[in-house]
CSV table of C-alpha atoms (C1' of nucleotides) in Angstrom, one decimal:
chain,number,residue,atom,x,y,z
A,1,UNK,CA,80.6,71.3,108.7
A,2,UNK,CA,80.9,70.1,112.2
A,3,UNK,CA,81.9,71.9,115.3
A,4,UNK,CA,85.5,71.5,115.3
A,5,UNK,CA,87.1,72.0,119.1
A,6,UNK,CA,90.7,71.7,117.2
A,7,UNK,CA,90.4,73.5,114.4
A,8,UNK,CA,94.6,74.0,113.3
A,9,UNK,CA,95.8,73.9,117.1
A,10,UNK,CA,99.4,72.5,117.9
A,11,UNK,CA,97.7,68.6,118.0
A,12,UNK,CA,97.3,69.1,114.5
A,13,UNK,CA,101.2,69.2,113.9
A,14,UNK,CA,102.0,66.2,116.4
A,15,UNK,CA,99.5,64.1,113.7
A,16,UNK,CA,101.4,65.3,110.8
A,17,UNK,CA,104.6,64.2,112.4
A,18,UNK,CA,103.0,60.6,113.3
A,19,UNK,CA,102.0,61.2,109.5
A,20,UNK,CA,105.6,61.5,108.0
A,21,UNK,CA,106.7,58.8,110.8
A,22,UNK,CA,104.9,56.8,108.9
A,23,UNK,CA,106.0,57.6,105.4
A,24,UNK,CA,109.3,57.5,106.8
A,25,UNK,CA,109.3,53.6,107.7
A,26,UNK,CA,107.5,52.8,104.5
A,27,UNK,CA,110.3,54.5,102.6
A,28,UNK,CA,113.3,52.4,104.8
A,29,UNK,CA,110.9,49.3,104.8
A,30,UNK,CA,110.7,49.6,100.7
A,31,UNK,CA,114.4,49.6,100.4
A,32,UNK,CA,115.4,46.9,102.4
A,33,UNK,CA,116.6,44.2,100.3
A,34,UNK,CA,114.1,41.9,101.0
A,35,UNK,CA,111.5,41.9,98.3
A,36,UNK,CA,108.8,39.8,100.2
A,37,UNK,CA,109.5,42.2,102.9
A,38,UNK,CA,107.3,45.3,102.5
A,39,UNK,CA,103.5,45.1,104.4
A,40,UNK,CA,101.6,46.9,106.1
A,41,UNK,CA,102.2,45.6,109.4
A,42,UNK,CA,106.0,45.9,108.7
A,43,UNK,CA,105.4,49.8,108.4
A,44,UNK,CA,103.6,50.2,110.9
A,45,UNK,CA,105.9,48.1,113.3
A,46,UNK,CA,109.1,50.4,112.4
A,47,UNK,CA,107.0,53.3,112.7
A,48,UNK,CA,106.3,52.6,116.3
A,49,UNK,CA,102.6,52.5,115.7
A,50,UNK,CA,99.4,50.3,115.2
A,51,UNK,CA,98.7,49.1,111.7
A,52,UNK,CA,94.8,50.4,112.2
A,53,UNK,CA,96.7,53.9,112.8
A,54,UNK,CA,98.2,53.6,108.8
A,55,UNK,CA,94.5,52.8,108.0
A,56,UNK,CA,93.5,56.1,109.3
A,57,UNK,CA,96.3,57.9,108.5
A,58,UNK,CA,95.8,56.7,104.4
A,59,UNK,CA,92.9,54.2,103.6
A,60,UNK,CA,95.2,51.6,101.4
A,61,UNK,CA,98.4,50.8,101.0
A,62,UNK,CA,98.0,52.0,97.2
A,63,UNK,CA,97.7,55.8,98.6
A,64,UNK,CA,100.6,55.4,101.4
A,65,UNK,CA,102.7,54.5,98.5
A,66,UNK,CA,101.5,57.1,96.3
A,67,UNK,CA,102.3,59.8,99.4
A,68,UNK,CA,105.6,58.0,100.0
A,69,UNK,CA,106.6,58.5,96.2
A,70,UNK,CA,104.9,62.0,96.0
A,71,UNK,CA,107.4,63.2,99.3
A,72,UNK,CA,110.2,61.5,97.4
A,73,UNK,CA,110.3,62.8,94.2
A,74,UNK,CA,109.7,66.3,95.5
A,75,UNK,CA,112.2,66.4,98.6
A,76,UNK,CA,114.8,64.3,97.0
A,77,UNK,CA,114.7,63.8,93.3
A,78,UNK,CA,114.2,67.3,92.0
A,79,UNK,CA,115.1,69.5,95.0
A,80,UNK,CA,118.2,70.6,92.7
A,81,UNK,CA,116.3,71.4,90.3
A,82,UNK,CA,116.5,75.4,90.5
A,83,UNK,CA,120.2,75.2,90.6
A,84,UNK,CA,120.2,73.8,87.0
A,85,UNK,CA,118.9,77.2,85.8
A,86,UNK,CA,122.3,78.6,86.7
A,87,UNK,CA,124.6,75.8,84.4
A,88,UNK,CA,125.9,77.5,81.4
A,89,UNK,CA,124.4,76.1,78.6
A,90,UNK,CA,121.7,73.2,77.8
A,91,UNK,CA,124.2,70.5,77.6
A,92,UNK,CA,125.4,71.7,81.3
A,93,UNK,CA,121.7,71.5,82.3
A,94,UNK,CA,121.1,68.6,81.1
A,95,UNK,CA,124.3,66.6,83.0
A,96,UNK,CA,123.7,68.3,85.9
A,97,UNK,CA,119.7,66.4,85.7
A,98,UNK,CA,121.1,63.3,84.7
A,99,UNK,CA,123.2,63.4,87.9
A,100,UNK,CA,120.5,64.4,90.4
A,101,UNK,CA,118.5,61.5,88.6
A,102,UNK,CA,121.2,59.2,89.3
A,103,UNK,CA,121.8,59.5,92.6
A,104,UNK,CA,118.0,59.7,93.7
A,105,UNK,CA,117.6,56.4,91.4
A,106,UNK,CA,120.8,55.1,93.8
A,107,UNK,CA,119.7,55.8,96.4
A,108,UNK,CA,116.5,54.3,96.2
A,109,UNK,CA,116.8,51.8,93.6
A,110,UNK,CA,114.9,49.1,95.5
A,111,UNK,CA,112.0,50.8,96.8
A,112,UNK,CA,111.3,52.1,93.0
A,113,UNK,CA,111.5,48.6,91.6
A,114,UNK,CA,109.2,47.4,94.4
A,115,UNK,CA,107.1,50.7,93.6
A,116,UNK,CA,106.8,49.6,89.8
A,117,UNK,CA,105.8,46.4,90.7
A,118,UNK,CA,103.0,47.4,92.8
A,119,UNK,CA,101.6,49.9,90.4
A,120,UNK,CA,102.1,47.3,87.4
A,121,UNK,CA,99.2,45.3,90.0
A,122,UNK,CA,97.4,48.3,91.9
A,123,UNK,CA,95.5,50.9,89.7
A,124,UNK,CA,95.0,53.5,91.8
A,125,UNK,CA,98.7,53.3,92.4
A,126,UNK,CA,99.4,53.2,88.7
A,127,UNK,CA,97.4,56.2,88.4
A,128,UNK,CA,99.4,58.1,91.1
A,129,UNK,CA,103.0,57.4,89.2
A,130,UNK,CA,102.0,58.3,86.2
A,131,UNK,CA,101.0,61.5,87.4
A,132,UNK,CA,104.3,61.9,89.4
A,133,UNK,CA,106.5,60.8,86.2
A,134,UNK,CA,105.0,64.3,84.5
A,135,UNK,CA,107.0,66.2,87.0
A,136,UNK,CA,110.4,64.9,85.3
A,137,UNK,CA,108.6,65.6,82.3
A,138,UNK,CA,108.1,69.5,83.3
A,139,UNK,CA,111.5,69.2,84.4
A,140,UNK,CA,112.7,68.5,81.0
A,141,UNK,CA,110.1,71.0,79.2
A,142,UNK,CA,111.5,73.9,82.1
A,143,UNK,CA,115.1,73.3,81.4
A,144,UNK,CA,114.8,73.6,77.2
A,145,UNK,CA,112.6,76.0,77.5
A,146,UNK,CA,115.2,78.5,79.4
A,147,UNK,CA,118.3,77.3,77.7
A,148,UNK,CA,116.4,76.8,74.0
A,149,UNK,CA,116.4,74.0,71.5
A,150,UNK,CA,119.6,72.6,70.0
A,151,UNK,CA,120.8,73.8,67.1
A,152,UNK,CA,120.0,70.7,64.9
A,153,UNK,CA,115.6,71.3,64.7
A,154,UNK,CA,115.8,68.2,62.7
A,155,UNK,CA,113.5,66.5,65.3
A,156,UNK,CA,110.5,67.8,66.7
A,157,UNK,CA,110.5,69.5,70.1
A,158,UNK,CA,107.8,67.0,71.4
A,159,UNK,CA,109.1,64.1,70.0
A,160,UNK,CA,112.5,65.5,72.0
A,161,UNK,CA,110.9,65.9,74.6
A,162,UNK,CA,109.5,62.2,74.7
A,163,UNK,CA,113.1,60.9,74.0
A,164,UNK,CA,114.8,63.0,77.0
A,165,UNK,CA,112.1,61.5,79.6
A,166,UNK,CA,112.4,57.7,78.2
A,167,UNK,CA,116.4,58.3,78.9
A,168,UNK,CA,116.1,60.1,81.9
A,169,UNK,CA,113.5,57.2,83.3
A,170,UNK,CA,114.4,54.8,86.2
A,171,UNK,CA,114.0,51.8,83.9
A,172,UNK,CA,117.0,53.5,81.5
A,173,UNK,CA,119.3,53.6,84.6
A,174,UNK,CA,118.4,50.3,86.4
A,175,UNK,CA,118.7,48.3,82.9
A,176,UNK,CA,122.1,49.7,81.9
A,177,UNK,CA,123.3,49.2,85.6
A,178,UNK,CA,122.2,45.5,85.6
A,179,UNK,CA,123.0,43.4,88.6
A,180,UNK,CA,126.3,44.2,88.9
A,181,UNK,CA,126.6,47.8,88.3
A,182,UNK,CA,124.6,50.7,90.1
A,183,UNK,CA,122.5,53.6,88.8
A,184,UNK,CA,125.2,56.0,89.6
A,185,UNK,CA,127.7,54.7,87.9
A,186,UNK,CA,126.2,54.7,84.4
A,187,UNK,CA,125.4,58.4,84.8
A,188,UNK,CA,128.2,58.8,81.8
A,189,UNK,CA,126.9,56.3,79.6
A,190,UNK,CA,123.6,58.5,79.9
A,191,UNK,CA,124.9,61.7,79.3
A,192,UNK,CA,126.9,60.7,76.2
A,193,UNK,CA,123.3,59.0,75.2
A,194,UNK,CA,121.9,62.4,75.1
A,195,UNK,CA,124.6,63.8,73.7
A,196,UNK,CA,124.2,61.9,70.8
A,197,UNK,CA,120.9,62.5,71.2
A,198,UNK,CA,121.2,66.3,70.7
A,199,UNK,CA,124.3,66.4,67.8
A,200,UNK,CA,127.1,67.4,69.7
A,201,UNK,CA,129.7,65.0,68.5
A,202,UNK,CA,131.9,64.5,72.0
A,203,UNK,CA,131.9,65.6,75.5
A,204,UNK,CA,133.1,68.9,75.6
A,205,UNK,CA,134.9,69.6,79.1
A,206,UNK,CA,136.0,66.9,81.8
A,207,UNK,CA,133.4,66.7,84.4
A,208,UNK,CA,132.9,65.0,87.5
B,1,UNK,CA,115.8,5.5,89.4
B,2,UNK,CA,112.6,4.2,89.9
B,3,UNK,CA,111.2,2.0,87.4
B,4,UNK,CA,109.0,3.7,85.0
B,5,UNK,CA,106.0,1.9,83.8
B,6,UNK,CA,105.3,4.5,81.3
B,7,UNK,CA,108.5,6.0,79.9
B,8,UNK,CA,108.0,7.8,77.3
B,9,UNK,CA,105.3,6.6,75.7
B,10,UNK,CA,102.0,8.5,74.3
B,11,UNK,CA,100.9,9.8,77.6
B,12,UNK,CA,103.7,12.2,77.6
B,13,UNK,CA,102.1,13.7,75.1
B,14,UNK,CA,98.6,14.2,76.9
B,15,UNK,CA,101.0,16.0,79.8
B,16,UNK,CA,102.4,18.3,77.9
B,17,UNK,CA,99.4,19.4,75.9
B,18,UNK,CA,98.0,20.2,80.0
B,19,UNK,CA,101.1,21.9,80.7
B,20,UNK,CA,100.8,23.7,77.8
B,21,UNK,CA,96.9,24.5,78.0
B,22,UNK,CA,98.2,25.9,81.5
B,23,UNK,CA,100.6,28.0,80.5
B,24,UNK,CA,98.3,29.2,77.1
B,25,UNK,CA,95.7,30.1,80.4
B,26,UNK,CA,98.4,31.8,82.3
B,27,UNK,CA,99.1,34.5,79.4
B,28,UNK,CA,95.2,34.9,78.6
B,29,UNK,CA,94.8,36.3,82.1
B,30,UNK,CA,97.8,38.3,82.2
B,31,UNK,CA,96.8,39.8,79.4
B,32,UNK,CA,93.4,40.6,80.6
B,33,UNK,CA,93.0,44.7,81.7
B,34,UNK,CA,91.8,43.7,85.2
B,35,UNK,CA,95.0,44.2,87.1
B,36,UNK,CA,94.0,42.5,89.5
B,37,UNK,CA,92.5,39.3,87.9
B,38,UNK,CA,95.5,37.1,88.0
B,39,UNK,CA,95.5,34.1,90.4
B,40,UNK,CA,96.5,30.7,90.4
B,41,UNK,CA,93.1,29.9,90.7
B,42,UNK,CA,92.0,31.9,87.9
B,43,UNK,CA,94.3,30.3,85.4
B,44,UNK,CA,93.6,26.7,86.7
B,45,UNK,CA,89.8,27.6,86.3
B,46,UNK,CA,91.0,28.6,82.5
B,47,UNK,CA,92.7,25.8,82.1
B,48,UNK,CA,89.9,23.7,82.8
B,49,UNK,CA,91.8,22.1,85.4
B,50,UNK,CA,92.4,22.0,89.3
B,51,UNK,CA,94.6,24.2,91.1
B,52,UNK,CA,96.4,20.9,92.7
B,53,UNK,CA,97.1,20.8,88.8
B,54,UNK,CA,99.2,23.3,88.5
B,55,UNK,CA,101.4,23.0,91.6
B,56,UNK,CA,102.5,19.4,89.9
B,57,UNK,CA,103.5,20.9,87.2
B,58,UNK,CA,105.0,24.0,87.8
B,59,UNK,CA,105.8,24.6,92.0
B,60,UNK,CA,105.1,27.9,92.4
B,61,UNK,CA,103.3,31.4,90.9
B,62,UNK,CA,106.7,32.2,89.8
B,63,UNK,CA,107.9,29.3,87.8
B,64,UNK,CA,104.9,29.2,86.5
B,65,UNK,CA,105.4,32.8,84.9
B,66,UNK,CA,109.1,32.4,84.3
B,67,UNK,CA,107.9,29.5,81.9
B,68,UNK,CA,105.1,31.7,80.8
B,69,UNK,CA,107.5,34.6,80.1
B,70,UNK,CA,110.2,31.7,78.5
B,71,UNK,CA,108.0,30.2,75.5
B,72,UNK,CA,106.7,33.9,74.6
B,73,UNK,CA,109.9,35.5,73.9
B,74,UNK,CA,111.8,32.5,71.8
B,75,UNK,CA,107.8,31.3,70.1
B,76,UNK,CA,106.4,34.9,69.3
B,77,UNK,CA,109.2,37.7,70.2
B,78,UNK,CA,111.9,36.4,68.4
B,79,UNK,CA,110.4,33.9,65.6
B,80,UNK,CA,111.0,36.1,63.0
B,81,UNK,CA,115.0,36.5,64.2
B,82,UNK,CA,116.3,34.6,61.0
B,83,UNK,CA,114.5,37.1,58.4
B,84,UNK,CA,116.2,39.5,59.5
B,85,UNK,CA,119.9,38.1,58.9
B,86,UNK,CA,118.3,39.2,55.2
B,87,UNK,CA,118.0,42.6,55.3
B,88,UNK,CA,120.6,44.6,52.8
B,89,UNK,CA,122.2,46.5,55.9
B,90,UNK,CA,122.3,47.4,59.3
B,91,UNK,CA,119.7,50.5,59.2
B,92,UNK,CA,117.2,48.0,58.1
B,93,UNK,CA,118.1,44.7,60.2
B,94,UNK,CA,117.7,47.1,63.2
B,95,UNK,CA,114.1,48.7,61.3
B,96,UNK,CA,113.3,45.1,61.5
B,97,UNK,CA,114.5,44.5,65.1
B,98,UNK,CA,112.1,47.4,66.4
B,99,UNK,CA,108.7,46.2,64.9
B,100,UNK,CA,108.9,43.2,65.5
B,101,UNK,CA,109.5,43.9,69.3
B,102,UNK,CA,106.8,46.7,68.9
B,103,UNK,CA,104.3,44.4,68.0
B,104,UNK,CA,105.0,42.0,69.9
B,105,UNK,CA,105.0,44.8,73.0
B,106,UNK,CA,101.7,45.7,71.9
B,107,UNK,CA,100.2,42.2,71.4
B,108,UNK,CA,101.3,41.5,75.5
B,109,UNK,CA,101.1,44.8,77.2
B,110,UNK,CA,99.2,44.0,79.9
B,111,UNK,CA,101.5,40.9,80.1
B,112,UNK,CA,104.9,42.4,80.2
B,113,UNK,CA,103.7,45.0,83.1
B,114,UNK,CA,102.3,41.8,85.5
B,115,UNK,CA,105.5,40.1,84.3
B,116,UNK,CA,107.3,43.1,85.7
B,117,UNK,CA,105.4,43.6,88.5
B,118,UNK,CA,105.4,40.5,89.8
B,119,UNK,CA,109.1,39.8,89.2
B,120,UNK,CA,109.8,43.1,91.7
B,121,UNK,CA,108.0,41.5,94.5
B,122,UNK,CA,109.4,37.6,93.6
B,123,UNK,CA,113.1,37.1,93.4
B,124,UNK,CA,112.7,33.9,91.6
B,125,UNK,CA,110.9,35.1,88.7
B,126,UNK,CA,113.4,38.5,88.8
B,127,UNK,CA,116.5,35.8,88.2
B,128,UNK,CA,114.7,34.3,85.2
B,129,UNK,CA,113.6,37.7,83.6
B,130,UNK,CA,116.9,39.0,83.6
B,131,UNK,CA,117.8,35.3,81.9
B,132,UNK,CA,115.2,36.1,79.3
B,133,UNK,CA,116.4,39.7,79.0
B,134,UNK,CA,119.8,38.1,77.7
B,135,UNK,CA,118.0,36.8,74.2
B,136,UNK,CA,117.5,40.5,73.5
B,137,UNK,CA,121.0,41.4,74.1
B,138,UNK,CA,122.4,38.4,72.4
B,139,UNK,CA,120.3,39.0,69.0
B,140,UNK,CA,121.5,42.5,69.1
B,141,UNK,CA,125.0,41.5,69.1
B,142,UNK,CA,124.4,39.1,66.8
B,143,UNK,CA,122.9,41.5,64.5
B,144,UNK,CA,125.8,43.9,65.3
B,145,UNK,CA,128.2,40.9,64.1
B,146,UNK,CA,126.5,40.5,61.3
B,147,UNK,CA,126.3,43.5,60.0
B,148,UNK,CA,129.2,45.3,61.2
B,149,UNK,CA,129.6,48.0,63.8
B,150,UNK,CA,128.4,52.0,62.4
B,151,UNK,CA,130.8,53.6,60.6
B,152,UNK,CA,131.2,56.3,63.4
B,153,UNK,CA,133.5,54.3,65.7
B,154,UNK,CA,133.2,56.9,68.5
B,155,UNK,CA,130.9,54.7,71.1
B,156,UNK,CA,132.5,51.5,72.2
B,157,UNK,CA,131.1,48.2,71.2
B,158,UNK,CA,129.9,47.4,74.4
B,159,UNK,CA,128.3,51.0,75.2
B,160,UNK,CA,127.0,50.9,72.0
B,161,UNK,CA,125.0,47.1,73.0
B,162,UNK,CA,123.5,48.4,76.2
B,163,UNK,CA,122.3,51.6,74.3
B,164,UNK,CA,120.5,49.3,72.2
B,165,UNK,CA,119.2,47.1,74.5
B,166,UNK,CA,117.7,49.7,76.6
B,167,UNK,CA,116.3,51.8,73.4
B,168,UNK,CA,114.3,48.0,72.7
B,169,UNK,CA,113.4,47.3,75.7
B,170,UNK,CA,109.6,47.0,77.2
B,171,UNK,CA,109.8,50.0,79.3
B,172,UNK,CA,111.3,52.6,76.5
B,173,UNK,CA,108.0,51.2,74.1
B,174,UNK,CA,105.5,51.4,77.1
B,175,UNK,CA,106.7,54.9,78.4
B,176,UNK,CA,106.9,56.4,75.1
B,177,UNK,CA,103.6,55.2,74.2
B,178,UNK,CA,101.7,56.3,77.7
B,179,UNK,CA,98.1,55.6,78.0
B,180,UNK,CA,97.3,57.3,74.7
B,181,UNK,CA,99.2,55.7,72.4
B,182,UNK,CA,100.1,52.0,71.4
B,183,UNK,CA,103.3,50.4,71.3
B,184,UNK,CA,103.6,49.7,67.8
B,185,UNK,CA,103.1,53.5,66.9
B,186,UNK,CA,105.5,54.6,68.4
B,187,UNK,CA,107.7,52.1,66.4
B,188,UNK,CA,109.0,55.2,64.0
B,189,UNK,CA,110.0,56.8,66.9
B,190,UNK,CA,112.3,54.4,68.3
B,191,UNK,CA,113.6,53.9,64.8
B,192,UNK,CA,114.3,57.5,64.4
B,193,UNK,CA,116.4,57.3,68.0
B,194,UNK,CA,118.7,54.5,66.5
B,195,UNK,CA,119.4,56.2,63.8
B,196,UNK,CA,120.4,59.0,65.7
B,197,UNK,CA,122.6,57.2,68.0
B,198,UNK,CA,124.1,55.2,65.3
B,199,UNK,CA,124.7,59.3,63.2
B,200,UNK,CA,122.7,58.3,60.2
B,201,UNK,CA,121.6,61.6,60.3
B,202,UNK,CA,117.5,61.0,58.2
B,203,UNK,CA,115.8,58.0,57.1
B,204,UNK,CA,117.2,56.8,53.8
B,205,UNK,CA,113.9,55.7,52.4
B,206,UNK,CA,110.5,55.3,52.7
B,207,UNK,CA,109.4,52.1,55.4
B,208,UNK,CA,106.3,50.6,56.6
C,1,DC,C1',89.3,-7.2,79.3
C,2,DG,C1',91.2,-5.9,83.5
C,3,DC,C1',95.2,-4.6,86.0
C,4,DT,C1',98.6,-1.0,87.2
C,5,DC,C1',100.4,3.2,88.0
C,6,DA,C1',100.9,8.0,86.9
C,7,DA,C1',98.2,12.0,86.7
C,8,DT,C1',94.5,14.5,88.3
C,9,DT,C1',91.1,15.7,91.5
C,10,DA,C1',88.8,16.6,96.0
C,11,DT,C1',89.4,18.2,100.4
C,12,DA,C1',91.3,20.1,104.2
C,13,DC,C1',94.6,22.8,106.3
C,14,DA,C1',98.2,26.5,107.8
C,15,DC,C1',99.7,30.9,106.9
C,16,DC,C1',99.8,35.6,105.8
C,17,DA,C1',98.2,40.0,103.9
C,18,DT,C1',94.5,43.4,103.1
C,19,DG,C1',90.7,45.7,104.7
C,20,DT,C1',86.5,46.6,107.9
C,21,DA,C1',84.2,47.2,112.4
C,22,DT,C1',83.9,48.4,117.1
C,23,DA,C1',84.8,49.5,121.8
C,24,DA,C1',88.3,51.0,124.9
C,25,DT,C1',92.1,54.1,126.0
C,26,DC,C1',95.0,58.0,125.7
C,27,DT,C1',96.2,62.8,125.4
C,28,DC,C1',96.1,67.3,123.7
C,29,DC,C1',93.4,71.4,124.1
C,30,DT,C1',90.0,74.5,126.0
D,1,DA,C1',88.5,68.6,134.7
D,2,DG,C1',86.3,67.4,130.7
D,3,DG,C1',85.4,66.9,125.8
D,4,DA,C1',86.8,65.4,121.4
D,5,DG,C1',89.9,63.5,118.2
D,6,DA,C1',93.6,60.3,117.7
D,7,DT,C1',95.4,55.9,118.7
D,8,DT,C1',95.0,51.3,120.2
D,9,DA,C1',93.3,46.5,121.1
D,10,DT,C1',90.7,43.0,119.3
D,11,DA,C1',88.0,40.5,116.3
D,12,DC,C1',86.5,39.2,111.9
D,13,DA,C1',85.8,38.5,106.8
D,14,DT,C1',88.0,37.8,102.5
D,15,DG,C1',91.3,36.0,99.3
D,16,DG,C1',95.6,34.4,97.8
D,17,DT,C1',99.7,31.0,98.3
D,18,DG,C1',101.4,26.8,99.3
D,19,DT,C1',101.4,21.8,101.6
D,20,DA,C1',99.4,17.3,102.7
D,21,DT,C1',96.7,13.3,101.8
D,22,DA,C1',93.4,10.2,100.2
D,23,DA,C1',90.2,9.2,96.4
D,24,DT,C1',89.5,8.9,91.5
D,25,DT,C1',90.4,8.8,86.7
D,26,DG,C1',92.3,6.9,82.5
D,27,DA,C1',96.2,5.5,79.3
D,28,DG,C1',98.9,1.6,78.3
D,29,DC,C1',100.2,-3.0,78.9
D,30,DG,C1',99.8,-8.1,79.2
DNA sequence: CGCTCAATTATACACCATGTATAATCTCCT
DNA sequence: AGGAGATTATACATGGTGTATAATTGAGCG
C-alpha cells in the first residue's frame, strides 16, 4: 500500500457527507415527475457539485443508482422491520410489512419505476436490484420463521415464500394502484390478498 | 386532401410489408440478451433498411415500440383467447389463461423487460402500455362473465379483477421465475395461487 | 415505353448524455 | 507553510435521438 498522510482523519467524514449529498440529489432528482429528467449532470447540479466529482465519487451512473437504492431500502423501507417481531401473531406481522412496504413504495413510487427501467437496460444495475430484492425476501423468511407457518401446510414453505415476495413486490402495488390510485391506498386490497393467501377466511380486527 | 396518385392500389401493399419487416426487426433485437443492443439503428440495419426509414414510418423510438408491443399482445398473447370460451369451467378457462401468458412471457422475456424499461424513462410509450395492459384486464372479465364469479362471494367483483390481473401479469411470472427458472415453469405455481384466491382448496385433476 | 410521384436513401447537422483524460485549484491535515 | 487528496475546469471521444434536405429508386399509369 501507499503512504497515506490521511489515513481516517476528520477529511475523511467531510467526503462521506459530499458522498450522501450526492445520493441525496439523485434520490429527489429520481422522483421528480419528469421522466426524461434524471442525468448525471442533473445530480450533480442539485448536489452543488461538478459532474467529474459523481465520477469519482462512483464510476457510472449504474453504481450511484445501485448505492442510492442500497441507502433506500435499508434507511427507509425496512427500518421497521424489528418492530414487527413484537406484533402478535403472523397475520399481525405480516400487515404491519405490507404497510411499511406501502408507504416506502409511496413515497417513492417514481424513482422505483425509473429504477426498473434502468436496470431492465443496465446490467450491472440489474445485478445490484436483484441482490437488494433478497433483503424483502429475508424479511419474509425472518418474520415466518419467528411467528411459524400457518396452520394450513397444504403449500410448501418455499413455494410460500415465493408467493409472499411476488405480493409484497413494487410491481404488485404500482399495478393495483394504476394511474389514479396510489401505492398506499391499496395496502388493504394486499393484505386481504394474503389473507387469502394464508386460509384465514376474513379480516379478523379493524385496523388502521 | 391532396390528390393521390396512388390510392390504394398495390403499392400499399409493399409499404406495409416494410413497416412490418420493421417492426418483425424491432422485436428480434429486443429480444436479443444484449441489454444494451437496441437502437434505432440497429433495427433499421435488421430491417435491411435506412434509419430515415423508420422515422417515416413510425416518428419516434417510442411509437415504434408501442406498435411493436400492440401487434404482439392481440397476434401472439391473446390468439388463442376464443379456445378458451371452451373450457368446461372457470378453474380450467383460467388454467388456460395462465399458460398461454406463460409462454408467451417466456417466448419475449427479454422483450417485455426493454418494453418496461423503456416505457419508465418515455411517457409516450408508458400511455400506450397501460392501453395494452387493458386487453388483459378486459379478457379476464370477460372470462369472469362467462363463467360466472367463484362460488365464495366474499371478494368484490372488482377486487377480485385486479387480483387477477396482477397474479397474470409480466412481473408476477418474471419475479417468480428469477434468473433460474423460466416463465413457463413456474406456470403451476401461478395456477395453484388462483386457486387459492378463488378457495378451491387442491387441483381437481391432473393438467399439463 | 416513359413519365410521375411516393417512398426510400444519402448526407449533414444539432443536441444531449455517458464516460475518459488532464491540468489547475482548493482545502484539510500534519 | 507545505503536502496530498479531493474537487474543479476544460476538452474530447463516442453513440444515440431526432430534423432537414436533396438525390435516387421504382411501382403504377397513360
Amino acid at each position: 500500500m501507499t503512504p497515506r498522510p490521511y489515513p481516517k482523519g476528520e477529511r475523511k467524514h467531510l467526503v462521506d457527507a459530499g458522498r450522501d449529498k450526492i445520493i441525496a440529489a439523485a434520490s429527489e432528482v429520481l422522483n421528480l415527475d419528469d421522466l426524461s429528467a434524471f442525468s448525471l449532470d442533473a445530480v450533480a447540479r442539485r448536489a452543488g457539485v461538478t459532474r467529474m466529482t459523481v465520477y469519482n465519487h462512483f464510476g457510472s451512473k449504474g453504481v450511484l443508482l445501485g448505492e442510492v437504492f442500497d441507502l433506500l431500502v435499508e434507511r427507509d423501507a425496512f427500518s421497521g422491520m424489528p418492530a414487527l417481531f413484537e406484533a402478535k401473531d403472523l397475520g399481525a406481522a405480516l400487515d404491519g410489512l405490507v404497510g411499511m412496504l406501502g408507504r416506502f413504495y409511496d413515497d417513492n413510487r417514481q424513482l422505483m419505476l425509473k429504477m426498473v427501467g434502468v436496470a431492465g437496460l443496465d446490467p450491472d444495475l440489474d445485478k445490484v436490484l436483484l441482490e437488494k430484492n433478497q433483503r424483502r425476501r429475508r424479511g419474509i423468511e425472518a418474520i415466518l420463521g419467528k411467528f411459524g407457518a400457518p396452520k394450513k401446510p397444504a403449500v410448501e414453505r418455499s413455494e410460500l415464500v415465493n408467493t409472499l415476495d411476488v405480493l409484497l413486490s413494487f410491481h404488485t402495488f404500482n399495478s393495483l394502484a394504476g394511474p389514479d390510485r396510489t401505492p398506499a391506498q391499496v395496502v388493504p386490497h394486499v393484505r386481504r390478498m394474503i389473507r387469502g393467501i394464508l386460509g384465514e377466511r376474513s379480516a379478523p380486527a379493524r385496523r388502521r
